[in-house]
Coordinates of C-alpha atoms in Angstrom, one line a residue:
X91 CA -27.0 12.9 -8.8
X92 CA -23.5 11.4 -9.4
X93 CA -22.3 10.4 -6.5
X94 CA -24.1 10.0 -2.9
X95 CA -22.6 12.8 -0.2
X96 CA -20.8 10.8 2.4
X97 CA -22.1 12.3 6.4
X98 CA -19.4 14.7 8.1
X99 CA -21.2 14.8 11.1
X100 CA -19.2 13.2 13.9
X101 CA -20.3 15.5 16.7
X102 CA -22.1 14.2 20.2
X103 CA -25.4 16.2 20.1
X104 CA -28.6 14.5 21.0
X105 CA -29.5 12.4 17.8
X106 CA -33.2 13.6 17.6
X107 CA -32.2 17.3 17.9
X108 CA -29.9 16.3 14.7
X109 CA -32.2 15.4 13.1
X110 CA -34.4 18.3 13.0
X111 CA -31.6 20.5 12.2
X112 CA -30.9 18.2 9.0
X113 CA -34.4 18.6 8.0
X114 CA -33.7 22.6 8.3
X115 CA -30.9 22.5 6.8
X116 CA -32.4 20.2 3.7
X117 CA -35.6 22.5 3.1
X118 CA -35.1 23.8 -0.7
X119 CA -34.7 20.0 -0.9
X120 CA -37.7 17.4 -2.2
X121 CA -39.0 16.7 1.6
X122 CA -38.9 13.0 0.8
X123 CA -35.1 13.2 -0.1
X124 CA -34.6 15.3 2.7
X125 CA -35.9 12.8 5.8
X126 CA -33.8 10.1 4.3
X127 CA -30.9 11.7 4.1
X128 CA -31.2 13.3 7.7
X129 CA -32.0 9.2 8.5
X130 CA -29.4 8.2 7.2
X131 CA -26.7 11.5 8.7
X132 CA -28.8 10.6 12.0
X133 CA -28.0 7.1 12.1
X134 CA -24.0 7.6 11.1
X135 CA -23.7 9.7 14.0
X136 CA -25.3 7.4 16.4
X137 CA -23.1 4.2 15.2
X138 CA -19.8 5.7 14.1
X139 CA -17.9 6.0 10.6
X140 CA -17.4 2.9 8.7
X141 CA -14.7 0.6 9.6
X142 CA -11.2 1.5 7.4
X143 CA -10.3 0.5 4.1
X144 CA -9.5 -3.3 4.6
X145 CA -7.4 -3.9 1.8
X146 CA -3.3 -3.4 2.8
X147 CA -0.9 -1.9 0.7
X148 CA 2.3 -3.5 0.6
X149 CA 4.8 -3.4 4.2
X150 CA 6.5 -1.0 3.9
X151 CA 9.4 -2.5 5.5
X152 CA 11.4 -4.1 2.4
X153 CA 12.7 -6.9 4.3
X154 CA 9.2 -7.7 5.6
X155 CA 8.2 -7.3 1.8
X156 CA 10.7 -9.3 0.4
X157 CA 9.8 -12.0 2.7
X158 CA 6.4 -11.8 1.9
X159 CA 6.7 -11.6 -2.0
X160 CA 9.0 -15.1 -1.3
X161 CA 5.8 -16.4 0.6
X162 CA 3.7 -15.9 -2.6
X163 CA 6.3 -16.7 -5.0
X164 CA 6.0 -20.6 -3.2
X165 CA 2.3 -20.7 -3.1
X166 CA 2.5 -19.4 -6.7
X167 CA 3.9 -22.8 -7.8
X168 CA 1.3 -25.0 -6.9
X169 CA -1.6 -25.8 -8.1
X170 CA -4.4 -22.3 -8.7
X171 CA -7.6 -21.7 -7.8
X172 CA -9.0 -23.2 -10.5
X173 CA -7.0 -26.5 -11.0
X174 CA -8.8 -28.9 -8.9
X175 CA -9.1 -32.5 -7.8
X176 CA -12.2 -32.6 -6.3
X177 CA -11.2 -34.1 -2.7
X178 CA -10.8 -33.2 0.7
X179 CA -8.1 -36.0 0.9
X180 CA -5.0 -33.5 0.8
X181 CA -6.3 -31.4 3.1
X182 CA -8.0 -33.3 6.0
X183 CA -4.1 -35.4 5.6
X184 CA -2.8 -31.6 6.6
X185 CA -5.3 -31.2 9.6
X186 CA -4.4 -34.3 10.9
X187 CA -1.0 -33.5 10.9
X188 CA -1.6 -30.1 12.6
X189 CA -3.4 -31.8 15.3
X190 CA -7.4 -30.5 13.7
X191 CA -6.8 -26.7 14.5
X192 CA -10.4 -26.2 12.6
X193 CA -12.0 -27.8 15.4
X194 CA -10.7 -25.7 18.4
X195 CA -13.7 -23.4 17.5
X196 CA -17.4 -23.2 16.7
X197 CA -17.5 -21.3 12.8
X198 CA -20.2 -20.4 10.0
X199 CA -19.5 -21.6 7.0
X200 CA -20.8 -19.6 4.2
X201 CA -21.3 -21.0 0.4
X202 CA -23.6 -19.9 -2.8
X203 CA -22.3 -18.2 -6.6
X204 CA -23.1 -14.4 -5.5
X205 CA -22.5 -12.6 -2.0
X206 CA -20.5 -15.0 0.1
X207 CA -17.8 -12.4 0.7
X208 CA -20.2 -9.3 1.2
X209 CA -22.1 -11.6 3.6
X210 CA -19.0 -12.6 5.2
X211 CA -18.1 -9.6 6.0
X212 CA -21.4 -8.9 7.9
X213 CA -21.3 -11.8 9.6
X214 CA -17.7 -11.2 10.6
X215 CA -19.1 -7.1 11.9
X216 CA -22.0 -8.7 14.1
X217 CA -20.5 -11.1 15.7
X218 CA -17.0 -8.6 16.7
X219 CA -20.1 -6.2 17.5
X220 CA -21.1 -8.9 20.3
X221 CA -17.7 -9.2 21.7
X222 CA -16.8 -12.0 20.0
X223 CA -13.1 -12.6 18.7
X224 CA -13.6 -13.4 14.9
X225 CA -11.6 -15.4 12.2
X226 CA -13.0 -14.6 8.4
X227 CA -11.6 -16.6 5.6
X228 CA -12.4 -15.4 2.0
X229 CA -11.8 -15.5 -1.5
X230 CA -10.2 -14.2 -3.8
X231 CA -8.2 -11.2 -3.0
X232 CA -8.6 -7.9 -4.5
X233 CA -5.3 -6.5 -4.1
X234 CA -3.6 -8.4 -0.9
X235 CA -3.3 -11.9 -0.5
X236 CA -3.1 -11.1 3.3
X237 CA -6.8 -10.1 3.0
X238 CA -8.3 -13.6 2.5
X239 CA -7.4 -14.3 6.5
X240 CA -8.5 -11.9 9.0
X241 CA -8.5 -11.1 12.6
X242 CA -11.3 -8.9 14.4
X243 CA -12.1 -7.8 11.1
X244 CA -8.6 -6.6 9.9
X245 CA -6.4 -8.5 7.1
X246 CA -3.6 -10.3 9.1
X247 CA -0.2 -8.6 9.1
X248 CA 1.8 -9.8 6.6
X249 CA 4.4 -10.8 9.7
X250 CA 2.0 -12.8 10.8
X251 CA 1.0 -14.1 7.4
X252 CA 4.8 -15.1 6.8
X253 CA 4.9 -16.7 10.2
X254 CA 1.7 -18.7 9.5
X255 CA 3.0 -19.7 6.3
X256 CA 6.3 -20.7 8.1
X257 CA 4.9 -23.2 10.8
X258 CA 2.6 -24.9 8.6
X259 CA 5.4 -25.8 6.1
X260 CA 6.7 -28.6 7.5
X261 CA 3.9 -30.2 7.8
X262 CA 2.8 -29.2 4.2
X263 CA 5.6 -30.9 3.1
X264 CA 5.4 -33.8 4.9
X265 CA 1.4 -34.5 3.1
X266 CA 2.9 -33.2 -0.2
X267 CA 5.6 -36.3 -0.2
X268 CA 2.4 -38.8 0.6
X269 CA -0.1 -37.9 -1.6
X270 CA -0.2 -38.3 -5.4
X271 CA -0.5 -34.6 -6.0
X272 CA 0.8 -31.9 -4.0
X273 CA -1.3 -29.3 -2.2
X274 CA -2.7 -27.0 -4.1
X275 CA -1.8 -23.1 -3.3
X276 CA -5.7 -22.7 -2.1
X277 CA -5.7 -26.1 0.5
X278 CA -2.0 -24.5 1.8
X279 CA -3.8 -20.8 2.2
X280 CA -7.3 -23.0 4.0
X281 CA -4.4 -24.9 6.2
X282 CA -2.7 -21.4 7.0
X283 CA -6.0 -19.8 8.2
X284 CA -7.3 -22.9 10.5
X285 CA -3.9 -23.1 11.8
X286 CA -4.0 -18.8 12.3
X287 CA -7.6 -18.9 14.0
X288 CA -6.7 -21.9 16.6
X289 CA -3.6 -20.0 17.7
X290 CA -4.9 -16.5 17.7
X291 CA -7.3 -17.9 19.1
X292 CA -10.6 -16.7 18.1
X293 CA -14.3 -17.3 19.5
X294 CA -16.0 -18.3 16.0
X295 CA -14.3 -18.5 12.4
X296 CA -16.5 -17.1 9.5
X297 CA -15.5 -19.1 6.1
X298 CA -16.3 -18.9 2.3
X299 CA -16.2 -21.8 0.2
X300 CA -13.9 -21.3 -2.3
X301 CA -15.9 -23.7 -5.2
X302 CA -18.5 -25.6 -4.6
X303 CA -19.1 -27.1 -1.0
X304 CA -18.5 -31.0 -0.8
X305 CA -14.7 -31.4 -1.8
X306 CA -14.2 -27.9 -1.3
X307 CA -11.1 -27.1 0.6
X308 CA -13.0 -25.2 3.7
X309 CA -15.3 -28.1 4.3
X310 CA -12.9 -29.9 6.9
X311 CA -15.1 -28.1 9.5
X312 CA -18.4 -28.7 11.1
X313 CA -20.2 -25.9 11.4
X314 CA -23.5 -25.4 13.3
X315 CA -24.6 -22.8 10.7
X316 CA -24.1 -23.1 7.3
X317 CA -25.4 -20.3 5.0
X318 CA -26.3 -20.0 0.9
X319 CA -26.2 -17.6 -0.6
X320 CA -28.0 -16.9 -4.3
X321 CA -27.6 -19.9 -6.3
X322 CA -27.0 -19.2 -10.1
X323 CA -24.7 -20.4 -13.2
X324 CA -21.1 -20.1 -12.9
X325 CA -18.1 -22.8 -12.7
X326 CA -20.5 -25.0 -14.8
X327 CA -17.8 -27.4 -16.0
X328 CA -17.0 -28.0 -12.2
X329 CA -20.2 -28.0 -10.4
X330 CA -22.9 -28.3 -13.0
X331 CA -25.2 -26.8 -15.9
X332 CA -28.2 -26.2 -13.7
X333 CA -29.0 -24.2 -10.8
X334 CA -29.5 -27.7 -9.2
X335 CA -26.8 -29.7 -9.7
X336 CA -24.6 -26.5 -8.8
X337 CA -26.7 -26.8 -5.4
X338 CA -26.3 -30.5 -5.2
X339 CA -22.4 -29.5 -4.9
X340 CA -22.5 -26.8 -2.4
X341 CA -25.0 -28.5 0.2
X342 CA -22.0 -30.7 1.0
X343 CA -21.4 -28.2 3.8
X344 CA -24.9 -28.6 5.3
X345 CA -23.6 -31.3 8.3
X346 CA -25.3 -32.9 10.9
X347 CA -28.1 -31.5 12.6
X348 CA -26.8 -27.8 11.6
X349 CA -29.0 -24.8 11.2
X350 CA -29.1 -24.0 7.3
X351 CA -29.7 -20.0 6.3
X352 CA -31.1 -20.6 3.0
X353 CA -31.3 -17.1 0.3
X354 CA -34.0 -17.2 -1.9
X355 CA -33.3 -19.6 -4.8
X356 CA -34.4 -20.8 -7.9
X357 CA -37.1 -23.8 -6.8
X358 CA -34.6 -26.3 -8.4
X359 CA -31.9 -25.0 -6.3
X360 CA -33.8 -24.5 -3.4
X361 CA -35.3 -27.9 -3.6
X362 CA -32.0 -29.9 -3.5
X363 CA -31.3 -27.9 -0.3
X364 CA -34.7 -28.8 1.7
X365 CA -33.4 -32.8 0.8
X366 CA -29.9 -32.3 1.9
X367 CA -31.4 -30.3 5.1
X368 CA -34.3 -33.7 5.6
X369 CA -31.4 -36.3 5.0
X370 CA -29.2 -34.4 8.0
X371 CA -31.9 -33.5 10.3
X372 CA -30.5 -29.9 10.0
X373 CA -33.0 -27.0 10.6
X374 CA -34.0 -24.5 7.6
X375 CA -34.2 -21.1 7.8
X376 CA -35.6 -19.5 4.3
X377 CA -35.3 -16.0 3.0
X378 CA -38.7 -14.6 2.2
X379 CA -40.1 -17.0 5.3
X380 CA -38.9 -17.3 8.6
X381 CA -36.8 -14.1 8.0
X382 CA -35.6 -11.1 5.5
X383 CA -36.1 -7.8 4.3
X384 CA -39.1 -5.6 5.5
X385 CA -38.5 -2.4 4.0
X386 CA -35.8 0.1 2.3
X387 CA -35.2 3.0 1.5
X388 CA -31.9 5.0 -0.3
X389 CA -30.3 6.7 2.2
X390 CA -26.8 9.0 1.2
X391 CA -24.5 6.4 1.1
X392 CA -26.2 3.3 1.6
X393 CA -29.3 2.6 2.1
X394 CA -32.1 2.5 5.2
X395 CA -33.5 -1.3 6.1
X396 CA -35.9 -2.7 8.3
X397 CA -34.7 -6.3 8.6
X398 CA -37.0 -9.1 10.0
X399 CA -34.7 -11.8 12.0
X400 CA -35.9 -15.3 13.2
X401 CA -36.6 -13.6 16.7
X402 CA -38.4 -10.1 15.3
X403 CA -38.0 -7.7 13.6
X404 CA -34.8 -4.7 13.3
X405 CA -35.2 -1.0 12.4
X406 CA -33.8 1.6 11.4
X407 CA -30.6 -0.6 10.0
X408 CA -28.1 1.8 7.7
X409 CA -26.0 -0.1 5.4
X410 CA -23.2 1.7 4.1
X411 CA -23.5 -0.2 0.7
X412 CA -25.6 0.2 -2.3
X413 CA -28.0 -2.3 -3.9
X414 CA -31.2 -4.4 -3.1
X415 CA -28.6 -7.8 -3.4
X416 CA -26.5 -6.1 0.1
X417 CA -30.1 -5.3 1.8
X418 CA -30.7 -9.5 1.1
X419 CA -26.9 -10.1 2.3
X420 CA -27.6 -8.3 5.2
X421 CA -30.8 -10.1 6.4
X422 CA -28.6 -13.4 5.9
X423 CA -26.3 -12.8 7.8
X424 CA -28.4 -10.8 10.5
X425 CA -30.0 -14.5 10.0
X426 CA -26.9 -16.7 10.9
X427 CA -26.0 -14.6 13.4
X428 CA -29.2 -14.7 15.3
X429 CA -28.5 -18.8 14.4
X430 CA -25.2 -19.0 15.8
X431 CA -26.5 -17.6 19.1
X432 CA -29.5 -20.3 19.2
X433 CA -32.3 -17.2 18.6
X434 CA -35.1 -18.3 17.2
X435 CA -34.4 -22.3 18.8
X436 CA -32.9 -22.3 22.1
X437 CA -33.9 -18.9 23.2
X438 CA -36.9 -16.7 22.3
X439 CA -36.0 -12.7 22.2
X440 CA -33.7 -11.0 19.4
X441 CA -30.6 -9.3 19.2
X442 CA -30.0 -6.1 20.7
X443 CA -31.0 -3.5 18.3
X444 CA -28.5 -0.9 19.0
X445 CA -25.6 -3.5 18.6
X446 CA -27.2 -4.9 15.6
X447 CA -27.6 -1.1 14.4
X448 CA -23.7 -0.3 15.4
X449 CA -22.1 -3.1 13.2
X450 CA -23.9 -3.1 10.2
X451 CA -23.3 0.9 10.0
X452 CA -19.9 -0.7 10.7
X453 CA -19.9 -2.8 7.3
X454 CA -17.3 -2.4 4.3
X455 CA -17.3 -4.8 1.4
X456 CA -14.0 -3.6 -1.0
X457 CA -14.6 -3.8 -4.5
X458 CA -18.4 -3.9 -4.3
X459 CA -20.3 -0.7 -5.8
X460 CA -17.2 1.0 -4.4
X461 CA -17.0 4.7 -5.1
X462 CA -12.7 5.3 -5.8
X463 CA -12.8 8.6 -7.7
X464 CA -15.4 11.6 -8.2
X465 CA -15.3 14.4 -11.2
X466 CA -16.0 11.9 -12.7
X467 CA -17.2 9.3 -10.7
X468 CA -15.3 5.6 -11.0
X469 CA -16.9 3.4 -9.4
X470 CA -15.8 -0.7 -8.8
X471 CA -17.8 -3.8 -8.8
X472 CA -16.6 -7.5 -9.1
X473 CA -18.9 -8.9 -11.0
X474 CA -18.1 -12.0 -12.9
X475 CA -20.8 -13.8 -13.9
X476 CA -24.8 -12.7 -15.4
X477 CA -26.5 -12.8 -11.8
X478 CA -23.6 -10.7 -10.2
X479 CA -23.9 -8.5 -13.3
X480 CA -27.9 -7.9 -13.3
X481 CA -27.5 -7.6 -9.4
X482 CA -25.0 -4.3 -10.2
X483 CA -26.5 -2.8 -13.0
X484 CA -29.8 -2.1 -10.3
X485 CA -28.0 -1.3 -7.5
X486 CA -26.0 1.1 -10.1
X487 CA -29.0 2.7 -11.5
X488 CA -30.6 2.7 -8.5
X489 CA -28.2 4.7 -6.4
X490 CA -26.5 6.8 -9.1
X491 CA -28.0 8.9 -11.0
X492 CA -25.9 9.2 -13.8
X493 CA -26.5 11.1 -17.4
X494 CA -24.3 8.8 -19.1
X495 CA -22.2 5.8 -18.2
X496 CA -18.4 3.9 -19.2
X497 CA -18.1 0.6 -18.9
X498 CA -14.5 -0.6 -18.2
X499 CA -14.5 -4.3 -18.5
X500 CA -12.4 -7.3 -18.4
X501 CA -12.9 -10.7 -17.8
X502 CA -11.4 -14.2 -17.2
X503 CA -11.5 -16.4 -19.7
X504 CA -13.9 -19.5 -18.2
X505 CA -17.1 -17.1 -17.5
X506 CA -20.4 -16.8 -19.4
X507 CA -18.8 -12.9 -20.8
X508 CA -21.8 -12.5 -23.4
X509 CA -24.5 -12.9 -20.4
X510 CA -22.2 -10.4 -18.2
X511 CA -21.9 -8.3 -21.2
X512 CA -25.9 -8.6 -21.8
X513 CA -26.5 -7.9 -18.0
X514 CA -24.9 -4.5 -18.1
X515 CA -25.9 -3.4 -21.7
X516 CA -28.4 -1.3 -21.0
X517 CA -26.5 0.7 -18.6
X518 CA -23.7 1.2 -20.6
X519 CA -23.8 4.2 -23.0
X520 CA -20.4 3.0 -24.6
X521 CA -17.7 0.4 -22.9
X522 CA -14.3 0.0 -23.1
X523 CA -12.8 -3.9 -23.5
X524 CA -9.2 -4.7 -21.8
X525 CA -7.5 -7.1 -20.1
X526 CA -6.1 -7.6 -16.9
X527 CA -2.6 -9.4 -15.8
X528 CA -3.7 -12.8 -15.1
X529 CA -3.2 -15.8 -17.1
X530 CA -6.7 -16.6 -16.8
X531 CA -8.0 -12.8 -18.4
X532 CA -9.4 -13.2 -21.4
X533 CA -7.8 -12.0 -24.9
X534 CA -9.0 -8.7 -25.4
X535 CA -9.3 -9.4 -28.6
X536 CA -11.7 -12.6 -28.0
X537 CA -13.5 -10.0 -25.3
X538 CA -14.0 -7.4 -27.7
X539 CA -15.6 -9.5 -30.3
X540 CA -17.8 -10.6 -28.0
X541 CA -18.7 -6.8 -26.9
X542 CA -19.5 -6.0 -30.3
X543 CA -22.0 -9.0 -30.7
X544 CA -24.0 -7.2 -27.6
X545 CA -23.0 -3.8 -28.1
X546 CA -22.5 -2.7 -31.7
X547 CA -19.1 -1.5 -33.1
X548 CA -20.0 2.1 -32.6
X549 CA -20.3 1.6 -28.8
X550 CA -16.9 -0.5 -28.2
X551 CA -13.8 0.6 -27.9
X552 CA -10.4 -1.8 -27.0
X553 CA -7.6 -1.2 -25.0
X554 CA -5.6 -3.6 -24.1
X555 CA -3.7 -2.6 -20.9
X556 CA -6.0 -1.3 -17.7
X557 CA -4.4 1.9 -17.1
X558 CA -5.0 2.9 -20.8
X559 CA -8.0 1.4 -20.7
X560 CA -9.1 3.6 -17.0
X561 CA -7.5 6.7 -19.3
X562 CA -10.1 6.3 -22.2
X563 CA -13.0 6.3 -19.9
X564 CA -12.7 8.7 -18.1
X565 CA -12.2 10.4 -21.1
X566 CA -15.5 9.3 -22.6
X567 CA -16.8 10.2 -19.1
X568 CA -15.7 14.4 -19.3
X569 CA -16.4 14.5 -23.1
X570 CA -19.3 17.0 -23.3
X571 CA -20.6 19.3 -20.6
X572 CA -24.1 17.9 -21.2
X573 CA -22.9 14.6 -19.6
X574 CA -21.1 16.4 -16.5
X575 CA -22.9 13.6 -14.4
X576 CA -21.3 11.1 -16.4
X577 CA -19.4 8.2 -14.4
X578 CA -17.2 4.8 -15.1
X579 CA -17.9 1.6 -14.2
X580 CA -14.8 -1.0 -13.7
X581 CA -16.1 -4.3 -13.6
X582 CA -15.7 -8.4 -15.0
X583 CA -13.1 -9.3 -12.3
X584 CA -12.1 -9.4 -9.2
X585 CA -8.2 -9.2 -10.0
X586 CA -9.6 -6.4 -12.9
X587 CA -11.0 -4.4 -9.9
X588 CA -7.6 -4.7 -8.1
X589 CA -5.7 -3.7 -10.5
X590 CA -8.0 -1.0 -11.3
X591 CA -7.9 0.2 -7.8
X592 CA -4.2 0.3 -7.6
X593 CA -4.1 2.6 -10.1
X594 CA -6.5 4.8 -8.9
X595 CA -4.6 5.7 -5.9
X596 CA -6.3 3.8 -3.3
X597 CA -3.8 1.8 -1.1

């Protein structure tokens, strides 16, 4: 198959009778295939469509655009994401001077190299699935910078966005004149969504690290859960060359007496976290331990899970993503959530199954295994690193089944791109190099000598602008009718993904 058939069964008939008329409906089918797909129809029906897109186009109003654009035009000027000075000096100065916003609620705080925003987003689902008014800070963006701050699991309008911006600035300002260097555009952005949640104001605030954990921007708060994520190489020359001292960096969230959700880990990794956990009397929950994933199966557009919790175990889970790495995201943050609530410590019993069930059918995760285009299929994935990649590639080949595949890719310049490249080599049958518009991508000329170290000159081909680039692919994709189950694969980047998802039509 080429791309999984989305359900279009919305009606209000008794679920088991639905079922059974699936099954009929599904007999010149391998019976197998057939009960998991009826599963999976079953269970959409029961727990509603996804949630909406989640990634705003521009406003359509051009003063409100204009206004916004002037917003990111400021923030542009400072300091980027990855021009650091490894304090939380600037920013706790800011909270101060705000009056702590971060503390006027309880939050998760959520760190690790692969999944934090994936897992976020669950988090974010389960708790609003409990009637809980939610805050999720993330990073980066894939086409919005209103994205990265979100209310009951919708990006903040970009009035609102301007108006946070707006009434922190003063006070941005004011640290900016007393501290040696100003505040960087990420610390403004952290200071913007505190300052968003306390006012809204919301029941819990979900938040991803941006780098790191212990001078990371985010880590102003004290949160009673902290979650990691996979551990693995990436921003070495910030946070180490070894799965170890990159953990040493992020357990700088793990505060006092918190409960810590640990993924599975290399040992190194995982080691440094049982210490941190020890030195802070903070209780650990591990993956593969005291909870995670039972069973699953591929169901038509996700997958089916059985999930086991700290207080028992969940069934008949659908998760409308693809890959083993979201059925591990999933029991995370089924995990934290479970935490935050004091299951599995203050109170024995588990969630309630058909809430649990509702919000992870519930789940979106832009820009993740995301199907944007069929005949041929395009589908999206923001990996950026060789764990993200490897994770991909087998969620790819696991829930595609396609004769021939394009690789789109294009990379910043301060990632391990042979180890990406490596990681998706055997999927691709040919892959196109380009180059997005940031001033961190990598020359395409740099990227494609690389791809021809790990691919071969036959099996590369450059172009150096994205649409061009999207063009020749799908080209490749529709060259021969023996490959009409042929698909793309955009990948390397987050801001490649964006860009590649603009042009694509989705808005």
């Amino acid at each position: 198959m080429s791309e999984p058939r989305p359900s279009d069964r919305h009606d209000d008939s008794d679920p088991d009778e639905t079922f059974a008329e699936i099954v009929d409906e599904e007999t010149q089918r391998d019976p197998d295939l057939a009960v998991i797909e009826a599963g999976s129809r079953t269970l959409r029906t029961r727990s509603g469509p996804p949630q909406g897109d989640e990634v705003p186009a521009r406003p359509a109003d051009p003063e409100v655009d204009k206004a916004l654009r002037a917003v990111e035009q400021e923030l542009a000027g400072r300091w980027g994401e990855t021009k650091l000075e490894p304090s939380v000096t600037r920013i706790a100065a800011l909270m101060d001077v705000l009056g702590e916003p971060q503390r006027a609620y309880p939050s998760i705080h959520i760190t690790g190299t692969n999944g934090k925003t994936s897992t976020a987003r669950m988090i974010e689902a389960l708790l609003g699935a409990f009637d809980l008014r939610t805050g999720r800070y993330t990073s980066p963006h894939v086409q919005s910078i209103t994205e990265r701050i979100s209310l009951d699991g919708s990006p903040i309008d970009p009035e609102r966005f301007i108006e946070a911006y707006q009434d922190i600035k003063p006070y941005v300002e004011m640290v900016d004149a007393q501290q040696p260097y100003r505040l960087s555009f990420f610390e403004v952005l952290t200071g913007m969504a505190y300052a968003a949640f306390a006012d809204t104001p919301v029941d819990v605030a979900v938040v991803e690290v941006g780098m790191g954990g212990s001078w990371d921007a985010t880590n102003v708060i004290d949160s009673s859960v902290a979650v990691v994520t996979p551990i693995s190489l990436d921003h070495t020359d910030r946070l180490g060359t070894t799965p170890a001292e990159i953990a040493g960096e992020k357990s700088g969230i793990i505060k006092q007496g918190a409960t810590v959700i640990l993924a599975q880990q290399p040992v190194d990794a995982a080691q440094v976290m049982l210490k941190k956990a020890v030195e802070v009397d903070a209780t650990v929950a591990r993956e593969g331990m005291e909870f995670g994933v039972v069973s699953r199966e591929i169901a038509v557009g996700g997958q089916l899970l059985t999930l086991r919790g700290l207080g028992g175990e969940y069934e008949e889970i659908f998760l409308p993503l693809y890959g083993a790495h979201q059925a591990h995201n999933a029991a995370v943050a089924l995990a934290a959530v479970e935490a935050f609530f004091g299951i599995g410590a203050e109170q024995p019993g588990s969630l309630d199954q058909e809430t649990v069930r509702r919000a992870f059918a519930s789940v979106v995760s832009p820009g993740r295994l995301e199907v944007v285009r069929s005949s041929p299929t395009v589908v999206l994935d923001a990996a950026h690193n060789p764990a993200g990649a490897r994770a991909t590639a087998d969620g790819l080949s696991e829930a595609f089944g396609f004769s021939r595949l394009i690789g789109v890719v294009g990379t910043s310049s301060d990632k391990d791109v042979k180890g990406l490249l490596e990681a998706f080599e055997p999927i691709f049958a040919e892959v196109v190099i380009t180059q997005n518009s940031s001033g961190r991508a990598m020359d395409v000329d740099e990227l494609a000598a690389v791809a021809v170290e790990v691919f071969g000159d036959d099996r590369v081909q450059v172009e150096p602008r994205l649409d061009d680039a999207l063009e020749a692919a799908i080209t490749l994709a529709e060259e021969e009718d023996e490959y009409a189950g042929a698909g793309v694969l955009v990948t390397g980047s987050v801001i490649t993904v964006g860009e590649a998802r603009l042009l694509l039509g989705r808005r």
